[in-house]
């Protein structure tokens, strides 16, 4: 499907063999949100749109900008954020769609950040056994990461993204202008996923992030567009190789094994990006303990995180034993033993015997976790 | 995957192009339930089993027979039946799986009828973004229909199977001996799906059902095994051609458009098979109103249903306007206009312009619905 927007926008195509359609476009640009609804109407002619968004998007005026006065079914997640990413919210959204008498000819439109995208993708996947979804990510984290790749899900009472499916979007539209209204803490937290992409896949991109840190913090439009394109390129290339995360795609979980556990333990007061930042430091220390580090990558990651205003220490109470318990629930675990993605060097991931997520002796994990708690 | 049971069992293979594994076996026999757990342990070595069943299966002793004293995570749906087929039950099952610290190396085992299979398949599809499920159908309806084909789902507060996904099982094991303990009303209701299969696909099978009606009611073991094999053959051939119900598979919805609406309107006091029986009669009358019938098929279907103890009239209050409203929510609806599967003759479905579910003028639907209500 072509993007009918007339702007001079950058378009990537994410092709995955799992998709009968062959792939989906990711369109990146600035300031097109107000013209997007008409474009979608053309692109998905005959489908009934249903928007899933959250209160912060409404307050920032983005929902009105998108709707442009037109009538459409809308569900507003409230409160915004991870606390609402539950089976209860999913159920409530699905029932709202039913009460609009929607059918298989629905188009779900996810307007928002990671929570909105994850839950809207899940809702689209299970409504009438599956309807298409278009993602309009509006945060640093969702533009960098969650809107591409087809992962959907909600949290259980114990662990993050415990329930969900793979459901690839029909299209992704990233308007980097929406980042201008994002709250500072969220804005910075989302940059952690860009650092992750650079760390696992592209040392040159890492150097660019180091060089442009100040402009990033100023939300310079040109820098934001370049950032979105780089993230998209890296994420798409990994996803295309392994759409259902059988193996190689696990590299995207760098920093996420311990990150997810911290996030869940904090009751989601720690934002995903904040948790991943600490998780990357923990992974780096595991690499050191295992004698895998012969360069200054941990120091450079730590310095970049700090420069971008991300904490590298767990400022809270996270008993190592509780973290270890949660690690068993991690989706990469095999036989209840957690696995970790580790770097080979800045820009590439360590692969052993064809595996991209590796078992680490429990005493090393515990040692690193104790230090994580010690340094509070 | 081979079935390691040593019995002389009949095995069908359902192959679907959507499955990377190519397909799954459907094993049919009598009296092997007590040996199945050991066979699954061999077939799915390294996976942690989790059984989803319901109270009636526990009371009939089938759960104990399957477990044979071994320890395994178990969730018992209570009360049994359609009233429990909700997002709330699904959530409760998923949380129970989390509390057993299960991971992606789980094997979900669905032991029960249609409700158990539909909800267990859904749970397997969304737990950690998907784990395999084995179906052990124990009712006439689930052995005839729901255990094959990968449809999973739960009901909304308004409509049947509103939410779900396609998730093909890893294997299906039908022990026809489990039908001996089935309650008489449920037993008979489930036979409606066999009549449906015969009506849409095999006039010879229809004649066999007419001839063996008495033996069916006596639950003759040889007749039950032949019944299971015929149903499996017909269902599998349709599903293999169109695994995701893009078109041809809709023939399996014969009698289901109005059937689902009646079922939902009754608050599920009407069993699925009972509703489909009335739905088939309604479809036959629509065919008559549209001038499509030049034979005695409606009379033969009505006579066979009656002989097998199934009502062909809606004994309850089902206002036509309420049914029409619900028809708009049917998954086959396009632009809120319901579509119907209609017979060409006994044993084959009417196809027009490549479509197997056809639009019917609303006045004809209404006329038939009024008569359905009149004849109470």
XYZ file of C-alpha atoms in Angstrom:
752
model
C 0.000 0.000 0.000
C 1.326 3.380 -0.955
C 1.308 6.275 1.416
C -0.997 8.871 -0.144
C 0.496 11.788 1.839
C 1.850 14.321 -0.593
C 4.724 15.465 1.628
C 8.326 14.719 0.939
C 8.497 12.005 3.582
C 11.047 9.289 4.174
C 9.647 5.784 3.827
C 11.172 2.499 4.923
C 9.599 -0.822 4.134
C 9.663 -3.546 6.764
C 9.264 -6.794 4.905
C 8.715 -9.991 6.842
C 8.224 -13.439 5.353
C 5.462 -14.079 7.916
C 3.267 -11.454 6.261
C 1.166 -12.464 3.272
C 1.236 -8.829 2.136
C 5.014 -8.966 2.184
C 5.601 -6.008 4.447
C 4.514 -2.610 5.679
C 5.695 0.969 5.207
C 7.221 3.087 7.972
C 6.791 6.749 7.081
C 8.907 9.363 8.871
C 8.440 13.115 8.703
C 7.495 16.221 10.626
C 4.182 18.031 11.002
C 1.883 15.793 8.952
C -0.422 14.555 11.739
C -3.221 16.937 10.738
C -3.313 15.516 7.217
C -2.950 11.875 8.169
C -6.606 10.987 8.733
C -7.547 11.876 5.171
C -4.561 9.898 3.904
C -5.587 6.830 5.921
C -9.151 7.143 4.645
C -7.770 6.874 1.138
C -5.256 4.151 1.953
C -7.763 1.975 3.839
C -10.923 2.771 1.909
C -14.020 1.025 3.228
C -12.633 0.411 6.712
C -14.144 1.908 9.867
C -11.482 3.635 11.925
C -11.256 3.214 15.700
C -8.659 5.284 17.567
C -6.939 4.049 20.721
C -5.022 6.776 22.519
C -4.420 8.068 26.047
C -5.205 11.116 28.155
C -1.817 12.752 27.636
C -2.306 12.743 23.858
C -5.724 14.309 24.302
C -4.273 16.995 26.582
C -1.447 17.765 24.157
C -4.050 18.349 21.429
C -2.773 15.520 19.217
C -6.073 13.624 19.140
C -7.937 16.751 17.942
C -5.193 17.435 15.429
C -5.573 13.922 14.058
C -9.395 13.856 14.030
C -9.756 17.340 12.566
C -13.375 17.538 13.702
C -14.416 14.232 12.127
C -16.414 11.600 13.975
C -14.734 8.310 14.782
C -14.850 5.742 17.602
C -12.209 6.648 20.206
C -10.953 4.933 23.353
C -8.869 7.042 25.730
C -6.619 5.051 28.080
C -6.621 6.744 31.460
C -4.336 6.940 33.375
C -1.718 6.876 30.627
C 1.314 4.654 30.975
C 2.311 1.175 31.945
C -0.079 0.905 34.921
C -2.931 0.706 32.420
C -1.296 -1.992 30.291
C -3.480 -4.740 31.732
C -5.935 -7.399 30.617
C -8.658 -5.248 32.203
C -7.891 -2.291 29.905
C -7.708 -4.638 26.918
C -11.136 -6.049 27.790
C -12.568 -2.586 28.211
C -11.230 -1.505 24.791
C -12.605 -4.616 23.082
C -16.042 -4.116 24.622
C -15.993 -0.457 23.521
C -15.296 -1.626 19.966
C -18.212 -4.056 20.189
C -20.514 -1.322 21.428
C -19.648 0.666 18.262
C -20.891 -2.360 16.264
C -17.519 -2.708 14.592
C -16.734 -5.740 12.444
C -13.835 -7.312 10.617
C -13.710 -4.227 8.389
C -12.303 -2.164 11.266
C -8.984 -0.305 11.162
C -7.452 0.196 14.605
C -5.401 3.398 14.844
C -2.901 3.511 17.719
C -2.083 7.145 18.521
C 0.406 7.356 21.369
C 3.453 5.870 23.037
C 4.527 2.346 23.856
C 1.608 1.482 26.115
C -0.956 2.644 23.580
C 0.800 0.811 20.748
C 1.262 -2.444 22.664
C -2.310 -2.648 23.859
C -3.885 -1.332 20.633
C -1.897 -3.877 18.610
C -3.101 -6.624 20.963
C -6.708 -5.420 20.676
C -6.476 -5.355 16.866
C -5.013 -8.872 16.827
C -7.839 -10.406 18.856
C -10.872 -8.339 17.793
C -13.000 -10.648 15.594
C -9.832 -12.787 15.309
C -7.782 -9.982 13.828
C -8.157 -6.597 12.128
C -5.393 -4.325 10.800
C -3.671 -1.730 12.979
C -1.827 1.461 12.033
C 0.687 2.830 14.524
C 1.203 6.555 15.003
C 3.948 6.551 17.663
C 4.310 9.864 19.494
C 7.122 9.248 21.994
C 10.878 8.739 21.793
C 10.494 5.165 22.896
C 7.704 4.177 20.529
C 9.321 5.918 17.545
C 12.637 4.246 18.312
C 11.390 0.833 19.144
C 7.931 -0.426 19.956
C 5.965 0.672 16.882
C 8.070 -1.503 14.565
C 8.244 -5.253 14.829
C 4.742 -6.437 15.612
C 5.160 -7.199 19.295
C 1.979 -6.531 21.236
C 1.033 -7.250 24.799
C -0.049 -6.371 28.292
C 1.572 -6.996 31.662
C 0.557 -9.642 34.166
C 0.437 -8.820 37.861
C 3.946 -10.338 38.010
C 5.792 -9.632 34.807
C 6.064 -7.288 31.871
C 4.497 -8.090 28.448
C 3.534 -11.503 29.807
C 0.514 -11.841 27.501
C 0.299 -10.832 23.859
C 0.791 -11.905 20.281
C 2.848 -10.984 17.263
C 0.692 -8.737 15.085
C 2.456 -6.689 12.461
C 1.008 -3.259 11.686
C -0.407 -2.375 8.276
C 1.616 0.853 8.375
C 3.568 3.056 10.794
C 3.493 6.857 10.638
C 6.071 8.739 12.718
C 5.532 12.468 13.016
C 8.608 13.670 14.933
C 6.862 16.962 15.709
C 4.726 15.103 18.277
C 7.901 14.699 20.362
C 7.960 18.458 21.061
C 5.075 18.165 23.558
C 6.490 15.123 25.342
C 7.223 15.464 29.037
C 10.991 15.794 29.707
C 11.372 12.648 31.821
C 9.603 10.499 29.241
C 11.485 12.152 26.407
C 14.854 11.296 27.950
C 13.863 7.803 29.072
C 12.960 6.890 25.496
C 16.439 7.769 24.280
C 17.718 4.647 26.065
C 16.380 2.498 23.222
C 18.393 4.559 20.713
C 21.523 3.948 22.773
C 20.623 0.254 22.824
C 20.281 0.145 19.035
C 23.645 1.836 18.638
C 25.288 -0.475 21.192
C 24.078 -3.695 19.582
C 24.317 -2.762 15.919
C 26.131 0.422 14.909
C 29.213 1.969 16.532
C 28.994 4.888 14.080
C 25.467 5.693 15.252
C 26.764 5.514 18.833
C 29.395 8.129 18.022
C 26.704 10.284 16.356
C 24.609 10.093 19.546
C 27.637 11.141 21.624
C 28.312 14.059 19.271
C 24.687 15.225 19.050
C 23.662 14.735 22.683
C 23.111 18.466 23.247
C 20.989 18.891 20.127
C 19.010 15.796 21.119
C 18.227 17.347 24.472
C 17.131 20.532 22.668
C 14.852 18.403 20.459
C 16.355 19.812 17.291
C 13.965 18.867 14.445
C 16.620 17.757 11.980
C 18.378 15.667 14.638
C 15.073 14.065 15.663
C 14.328 13.045 12.092
C 17.790 11.555 11.630
C 17.379 9.726 14.957
C 14.043 8.206 13.891
C 15.514 7.073 10.563
C 18.541 5.427 12.178
C 16.435 3.633 14.798
C 14.027 2.488 12.143
C 16.791 1.181 9.907
C 18.387 -0.853 12.714
C 15.157 -2.159 14.215
C 13.699 -3.103 10.832
C 16.813 -4.981 9.729
C 16.798 -7.141 12.875
C 13.050 -7.744 12.757
C 13.052 -8.665 9.077
C 15.630 -11.338 9.736
C 13.653 -12.952 12.552
C 10.067 -11.632 12.750
C 8.885 -14.058 15.445
C 11.970 -13.823 17.676
C 13.116 -17.384 17.296
C 16.725 -16.368 17.927
C 18.601 -13.423 16.343
C 15.880 -10.879 17.205
C 16.710 -11.446 20.863
C 19.619 -9.010 20.440
C 16.965 -6.282 20.820
C 16.590 -7.489 24.393
C 19.996 -6.074 25.325
C 19.521 -4.507 28.767
C 15.978 -5.833 28.949
C 16.378 -8.979 31.049
C 17.158 -7.127 34.265
C 15.414 -4.002 32.922
C 12.019 -5.721 32.728
C 12.431 -7.144 36.232
C 13.266 -3.714 37.706
C 10.355 -2.158 35.869
C 7.897 -4.730 37.205
C 9.344 -4.555 40.734
C 8.997 -0.758 40.760
C 5.290 -1.169 40.057
C 6.088 0.654 36.800
C 7.069 3.867 38.588
C 10.367 3.305 36.757
C 9.771 4.051 33.056
C 10.737 1.375 30.536
C 13.651 3.394 29.151
C 14.916 4.193 32.643
C 14.861 0.496 33.505
C 16.595 -0.452 30.257
C 19.330 2.122 30.975
C 20.107 0.409 34.284
C 19.686 -2.977 32.606
C 22.353 -2.097 30.034
C 24.763 -1.138 32.819
C 23.979 -4.439 34.564
C 24.591 -6.350 31.316
C 27.900 -4.516 30.911
C 28.950 -5.518 34.403
C 28.008 -9.126 33.697
C 30.257 -8.904 30.613
C 33.075 -7.604 32.838
C 32.573 -10.329 35.445
C 32.729 -12.897 32.647
C 35.965 -11.405 31.383
C 34.432 -10.377 28.062
C 35.401 -6.686 28.091
C 38.676 -5.394 26.708
C 37.571 -1.882 25.806
C 35.898 1.195 27.302
C 32.363 0.445 26.051
C 30.757 0.240 29.501
C 32.265 3.620 30.382
C 31.071 5.169 27.107
C 27.535 3.790 27.533
C 27.446 5.031 31.120
C 28.729 8.498 30.081
C 26.188 8.824 27.258
C 23.294 7.747 29.469
C 24.387 10.269 32.095
C 24.729 13.053 29.535
C 21.194 12.370 28.324
C 19.918 12.565 31.872
C 19.359 8.879 32.459
C 20.225 7.330 35.825
C 22.585 4.350 35.707
C 21.832 3.258 39.266
C 18.661 1.700 40.659
C 17.402 4.437 42.980
C 14.975 2.290 44.926
C 14.666 -0.952 46.832
C 15.253 -3.903 44.561
C 16.303 -6.927 46.643
C 18.543 -9.170 44.467
C 16.540 -12.264 45.443
C 13.309 -10.697 44.189
C 14.971 -9.737 40.928
C 16.359 -13.261 40.506
C 12.874 -14.680 41.081
C 11.420 -12.404 38.399
C 14.199 -13.271 35.937
C 12.805 -16.798 35.866
C 9.605 -15.382 34.341
C 11.524 -13.661 31.562
C 10.357 -14.841 28.140
C 13.926 -15.725 27.139
C 14.231 -18.120 30.074
C 14.668 -21.787 29.305
C 13.786 -24.245 32.048
C 13.351 -21.224 34.383
C 16.999 -20.198 33.794
C 17.255 -16.603 32.517
C 19.320 -15.717 29.446
C 21.160 -12.505 28.706
C 22.105 -10.618 25.567
C 25.757 -9.528 25.893
C 27.945 -7.320 23.719
C 30.981 -8.534 21.825
C 32.071 -4.939 21.308
C 30.334 -1.603 20.800
C 28.087 -2.172 17.779
C 27.829 -5.962 17.867
C 26.359 -8.697 20.029
C 28.120 -11.804 21.295
C 26.871 -14.976 19.613
C 27.832 -18.395 20.981
C 26.903 -21.685 19.322
C 24.364 -19.815 17.212
C 22.641 -18.396 20.326
C 22.144 -14.655 20.834
C 20.804 -14.905 24.394
C 23.227 -16.686 26.696
C 23.044 -18.394 30.033
C 25.070 -16.685 32.764
C 26.175 -18.434 35.983
C 23.705 -17.459 38.712
C 26.486 -16.344 41.065
C 27.615 -13.734 38.531
C 24.075 -12.434 38.078
C 23.652 -12.288 41.827
C 26.962 -10.460 42.325
C 25.988 -7.819 39.774
C 22.530 -7.464 41.313
C 23.998 -7.003 44.788
C 26.243 -4.222 43.436
C 23.244 -2.672 41.693
C 21.524 -2.491 45.065
C 24.712 -1.440 46.907
C 25.227 1.600 44.760
C 21.844 3.100 45.587
C 5.487 -35.201 15.205
C 4.529 -38.827 15.492
C 1.996 -40.038 17.963
C 3.841 -42.367 20.318
C 0.677 -44.195 21.491
C 1.022 -47.857 20.688
C -2.682 -48.451 20.017
C -4.116 -49.102 16.604
C -5.475 -45.576 16.272
C -6.735 -43.710 13.240
C -4.695 -40.632 12.419
C -5.563 -37.773 10.102
C -3.134 -35.000 9.291
C -4.425 -31.463 9.011
C -1.917 -29.604 6.908
C -2.214 -25.865 6.517
C 0.121 -23.619 4.561
C -0.007 -21.100 7.420
C 1.857 -23.500 9.686
C 5.645 -23.575 9.507
C 5.513 -27.151 10.784
C 3.266 -28.049 7.887
C 0.416 -29.526 9.890
C -0.774 -31.421 12.923
C -2.078 -34.916 13.606
C -5.640 -35.699 14.681
C -5.690 -39.051 16.439
C -9.000 -40.878 16.895
C -9.601 -43.935 19.045
C -11.315 -45.297 22.107
C -10.092 -45.737 25.676
C -6.564 -44.318 25.424
C -6.975 -41.294 27.753
C -5.170 -43.034 30.637
C -2.069 -43.584 28.507
C -2.042 -40.191 26.825
C -0.053 -38.208 29.398
C 2.970 -40.482 29.030
C 2.678 -40.254 25.254
C 2.574 -36.443 25.365
C 5.587 -36.407 27.661
C 7.482 -38.299 25.002
C 6.098 -36.296 22.088
C 6.734 -32.906 23.735
C 9.882 -33.709 25.687
C 11.202 -30.789 27.729
C 7.896 -28.915 27.873
C 6.019 -28.176 31.095
C 2.392 -29.282 30.804
C -0.478 -27.107 32.028
C -3.994 -28.565 31.876
C -7.084 -26.427 31.302
C -10.321 -28.296 31.962
C -13.699 -27.769 33.643
C -15.632 -29.035 36.647
C -17.712 -31.540 34.666
C -14.551 -33.265 33.423
C -13.252 -33.458 36.982
C -16.562 -34.921 38.191
C -16.620 -37.508 35.392
C -13.148 -38.662 36.490
C -11.480 -37.764 33.179
C -8.951 -35.375 34.719
C -7.763 -38.044 37.174
C -7.674 -40.586 34.370
C -5.469 -38.268 32.325
C -3.158 -37.227 35.176
C -2.754 -40.742 36.556
C -1.514 -39.387 39.881
C 1.194 -37.178 38.347
C 1.670 -33.555 39.345
C 0.926 -30.856 36.795
C -0.438 -27.314 36.807
C -4.240 -27.455 36.367
C -6.912 -24.794 35.903
C -10.516 -25.902 36.377
C -13.114 -23.679 34.680
C -16.129 -23.398 36.949
C -18.994 -23.199 36.114
C -18.473 -25.217 32.942
C -19.957 -24.009 29.680
C -20.355 -20.904 27.612
C -21.108 -18.569 30.556
C -17.460 -18.901 31.564
C -16.104 -18.171 28.082
C -15.146 -14.605 28.978
C -12.136 -12.311 29.034
C -12.279 -12.590 32.843
C -11.789 -16.374 32.766
C -9.014 -15.972 30.195
C -7.245 -13.469 32.446
C -7.625 -15.735 35.440
C -6.122 -18.684 33.516
C -3.178 -16.603 32.280
C -2.437 -15.350 35.786
C -2.603 -18.923 37.093
C -0.005 -19.912 34.485
C 2.201 -17.014 35.574
C 1.921 -18.061 39.199
C 3.263 -21.502 38.202
C 6.340 -19.665 36.790
C 5.675 -21.120 33.363
C 7.641 -19.866 30.342
C 7.706 -20.258 26.592
C 8.509 -23.943 27.093
C 4.940 -24.593 28.266
C 2.533 -27.057 26.647
C -1.121 -26.167 27.181
C -3.389 -29.215 27.320
C -7.082 -28.547 26.701
C -9.150 -31.352 28.227
C -12.856 -30.778 27.643
C -15.534 -29.514 25.313
C -15.853 -26.472 23.090
C -15.591 -23.867 25.827
C -12.448 -25.417 27.276
C -10.866 -25.774 23.841
C -11.723 -22.264 22.674
C -10.446 -20.553 25.789
C -7.410 -22.824 26.270
C -6.382 -22.252 22.659
C -6.721 -18.511 23.187
C -4.675 -18.693 26.398
C -1.938 -20.685 24.646
C -1.846 -18.202 21.760
C -1.294 -15.180 24.007
C 0.782 -16.610 26.863
C 4.323 -15.216 26.392
C 3.215 -14.440 22.812
C 2.367 -18.048 22.059
C 2.982 -21.590 23.300
C 1.732 -24.860 21.764
C -1.633 -26.382 22.672
C -2.874 -29.969 22.455
C -6.623 -30.510 22.288
C -8.297 -33.486 23.950
C -11.942 -32.886 22.991
C -14.436 -34.796 25.131
C -17.843 -33.792 23.753
C -19.798 -34.467 20.562
C -19.450 -30.846 19.548
C -15.742 -30.467 20.173
C -14.896 -33.807 18.554
C -17.005 -32.925 15.518
C -15.983 -29.365 15.144
C -14.200 -27.012 17.481
C -10.998 -28.936 18.207
C -9.926 -28.844 14.552
C -9.210 -25.676 12.672
C -7.398 -23.377 15.073
C -10.234 -21.036 15.955
C -9.981 -19.791 19.519
C -11.936 -17.177 21.379
C -14.168 -15.887 24.110
C -17.523 -14.113 24.008
C -18.113 -10.407 24.511
C -21.053 -9.214 26.577
C -22.859 -8.819 23.233
C -21.715 -11.479 20.825
C -20.265 -14.943 20.542
C -16.554 -15.574 19.872
C -16.083 -11.826 19.485
C -12.460 -11.897 20.635
C -9.842 -14.485 19.762
C -7.124 -15.508 17.333
C -6.314 -18.322 14.954
C -3.963 -20.672 16.784
C -3.585 -24.130 15.340
C -3.045 -26.970 17.809
C 0.137 -29.030 17.889
C -2.003 -32.177 17.992
C -5.585 -33.306 18.633
C -6.434 -36.502 20.519
C -10.045 -37.703 20.374
C -10.949 -40.498 22.757
C -14.543 -41.329 21.831
C -14.969 -43.221 25.115
C -15.152 -39.846 26.909
C -18.521 -39.296 25.179
C -20.084 -42.070 27.297
C -20.163 -39.846 30.392
C -21.566 -36.812 28.584
C -24.898 -35.446 29.770
C -27.745 -36.369 27.349
C -28.724 -32.808 26.394
C -25.145 -31.864 25.569
C -24.573 -35.127 23.765
C -27.527 -34.546 21.432
C -26.842 -30.840 20.929
C -23.363 -31.623 19.648
C -24.752 -33.866 16.925
C -26.042 -30.720 15.171
C -22.510 -30.021 13.903
C -22.360 -33.491 12.348
C -25.626 -32.796 10.531
C -24.159 -29.473 9.413
C -21.052 -31.172 8.022
C -23.213 -33.653 6.122
C -25.506 -30.902 4.810
C -22.708 -28.715 3.456
C -20.324 -31.373 2.198
C -21.494 -34.982 1.957
C -24.966 -36.263 1.073
C -23.758 -39.851 1.654
C -22.752 -38.992 5.226
C -26.204 -37.398 5.680
C -27.863 -40.660 4.615
C -25.565 -42.566 7.014
C -26.683 -40.278 9.870
C -30.352 -40.906 8.981
C -29.728 -44.655 8.920
C -27.712 -44.782 12.156
C -29.734 -42.313 14.224
C -30.805 -44.966 16.734
C -27.282 -46.315 17.221
C -26.030 -42.741 17.606
C -28.519 -42.140 20.401
C -27.351 -45.384 22.050
C -23.736 -44.130 21.775
C -22.617 -47.266 20.006
C -18.777 -47.265 20.139
C -18.207 -48.276 16.521
C -20.717 -45.704 15.287
C -19.076 -42.986 17.431
C -15.675 -43.736 15.983
C -17.001 -43.641 12.415
C -18.781 -40.364 13.237
C -15.580 -38.778 14.547
C -13.634 -39.861 11.470
C -16.226 -38.495 9.041
C -16.470 -35.168 10.854
C -12.720 -34.901 11.007
C -12.340 -35.663 7.305
C -14.873 -33.001 6.271
C -13.727 -30.333 8.716
C -10.057 -30.856 7.906
C -10.579 -30.664 4.151
C -12.365 -27.306 4.428
C -9.868 -25.885 6.926
C -6.850 -26.966 4.887
C -8.177 -25.093 1.892
C -8.690 -21.836 3.794
C -7.050 -21.909 7.235
C -7.733 -18.249 8.087
C -11.347 -18.136 6.828
C -10.772 -15.694 4.025
C -13.682 -17.152 2.073
C -14.391 -20.878 1.436
C -14.106 -21.817 5.114
C -17.214 -19.742 5.752
C -19.277 -22.742 4.596
C -18.704 -24.108 8.115
C -20.864 -21.234 9.325
C -23.988 -22.820 7.841
C -26.728 -22.292 10.425
C -24.392 -20.184 12.527
C -25.380 -16.630 11.548
C -28.772 -16.770 13.254
C -27.547 -19.566 15.538
C -24.913 -17.362 17.190
C -27.427 -14.547 17.654
C -29.960 -16.864 19.339
C -27.245 -18.311 21.548
C -26.103 -14.870 22.699
C -29.691 -13.628 23.186
C -30.510 -16.667 25.343
C -27.653 -15.729 27.656
C -26.153 -19.061 26.569
C -28.955 -21.079 28.167
C -29.390 -22.376 24.617
C -26.429 -24.681 23.871
C -24.391 -23.977 20.746
C -25.609 -27.096 18.944
C -29.232 -26.358 19.862
C -28.857 -22.858 18.438
C -27.186 -24.140 15.262
C -30.055 -26.621 14.769
C -32.563 -23.762 14.747
C -30.140 -21.681 12.667
C -30.022 -24.394 9.991
C -33.814 -24.426 9.809
C -33.792 -20.621 9.511
C -31.199 -20.822 6.737
C -33.358 -23.402 4.951
C -36.359 -21.094 5.136
C -34.293 -18.222 3.777
C -33.367 -20.528 0.885
C -37.090 -21.252 0.317
C -38.022 -17.555 0.447
C -35.297 -16.866 -2.100
C -36.674 -19.581 -4.372
C -33.531 -21.675 -4.105
C -35.104 -24.977 -3.009
C -36.370 -27.571 -5.430
C -35.968 -30.644 -3.239
C -36.927 -32.013 0.191
C -33.668 -31.088 1.956
C -35.272 -28.796 4.534
C -37.732 -31.531 5.472
C -34.953 -34.137 5.739
C -32.783 -31.863 7.908
C -35.781 -31.094 10.115
C -36.675 -34.785 10.426
C -33.118 -35.810 11.307
C -32.780 -33.057 13.909
C -36.087 -34.123 15.449
C -35.100 -37.793 15.480
C -31.881 -36.911 17.305
C -33.874 -34.976 19.892
C -33.002 -31.481 18.719
C -35.642 -28.748 18.710
C -36.170 -26.962 15.383
C -38.112 -24.078 16.918
C -36.874 -21.285 19.151
C -38.601 -22.075 22.443
C -38.079 -18.702 24.083
C -38.485 -15.001 23.507
C -36.313 -13.852 20.637
C -37.713 -10.581 19.234
C -36.798 -10.381 15.510
C -35.522 -6.804 15.910
C -33.068 -7.881 18.604
C -31.826 -10.732 16.452
C -31.396 -8.374 13.455
C -29.380 -6.007 15.647
C -27.091 -8.857 16.740
C -26.651 -10.086 13.164
C -24.813 -6.840 12.443
C -22.132 -7.944 14.922
C -21.626 -11.254 13.138
C -18.030 -11.681 11.994
C -19.159 -12.382 8.415
C -20.930 -9.003 8.249
C -19.632 -6.483 5.772
C -20.534 -2.849 6.381
C -22.848 -4.081 9.187
C -24.857 -6.157 6.687
C -24.992 -9.831 7.731
C -24.129 -12.619 5.306
C -25.528 -16.133 5.182
C -24.221 -19.498 4.074
C -26.934 -21.185 1.980
C -27.193 -24.676 0.477
C -27.250 -25.397 -3.225
C -28.457 -28.914 -2.487
C -27.916 -31.471 0.257
C -24.136 -31.923 0.408
C -23.041 -28.671 -1.232
C -23.076 -24.947 -0.552
C -24.241 -22.210 -2.886
C -21.387 -20.096 -4.235
C -22.092 -16.848 -6.076
C -19.408 -14.704 -7.699
C -16.797 -16.625 -5.737
C -18.502 -15.809 -2.411
C -19.601 -18.522 0.029
C -21.423 -16.194 2.437
C -24.132 -14.196 0.686
C -26.094 -11.075 1.405
C -29.811 -11.679 1.870
C -32.451 -8.906 1.544
C -33.299 -7.718 5.046
C -37.052 -8.198 4.491
C -36.499 -11.899 3.841
C -34.371 -12.283 6.965
C -37.027 -10.440 8.957
C -39.851 -12.557 7.562
C -38.053 -15.763 8.510
C -37.240 -14.399 11.970
C -40.892 -13.451 12.554
C -41.939 -16.986 11.634
C -39.253 -18.364 13.928
C -40.819 -16.388 16.745
C -44.399 -17.186 15.629
C -43.859 -20.888 15.835
C -42.900 -20.864 19.510
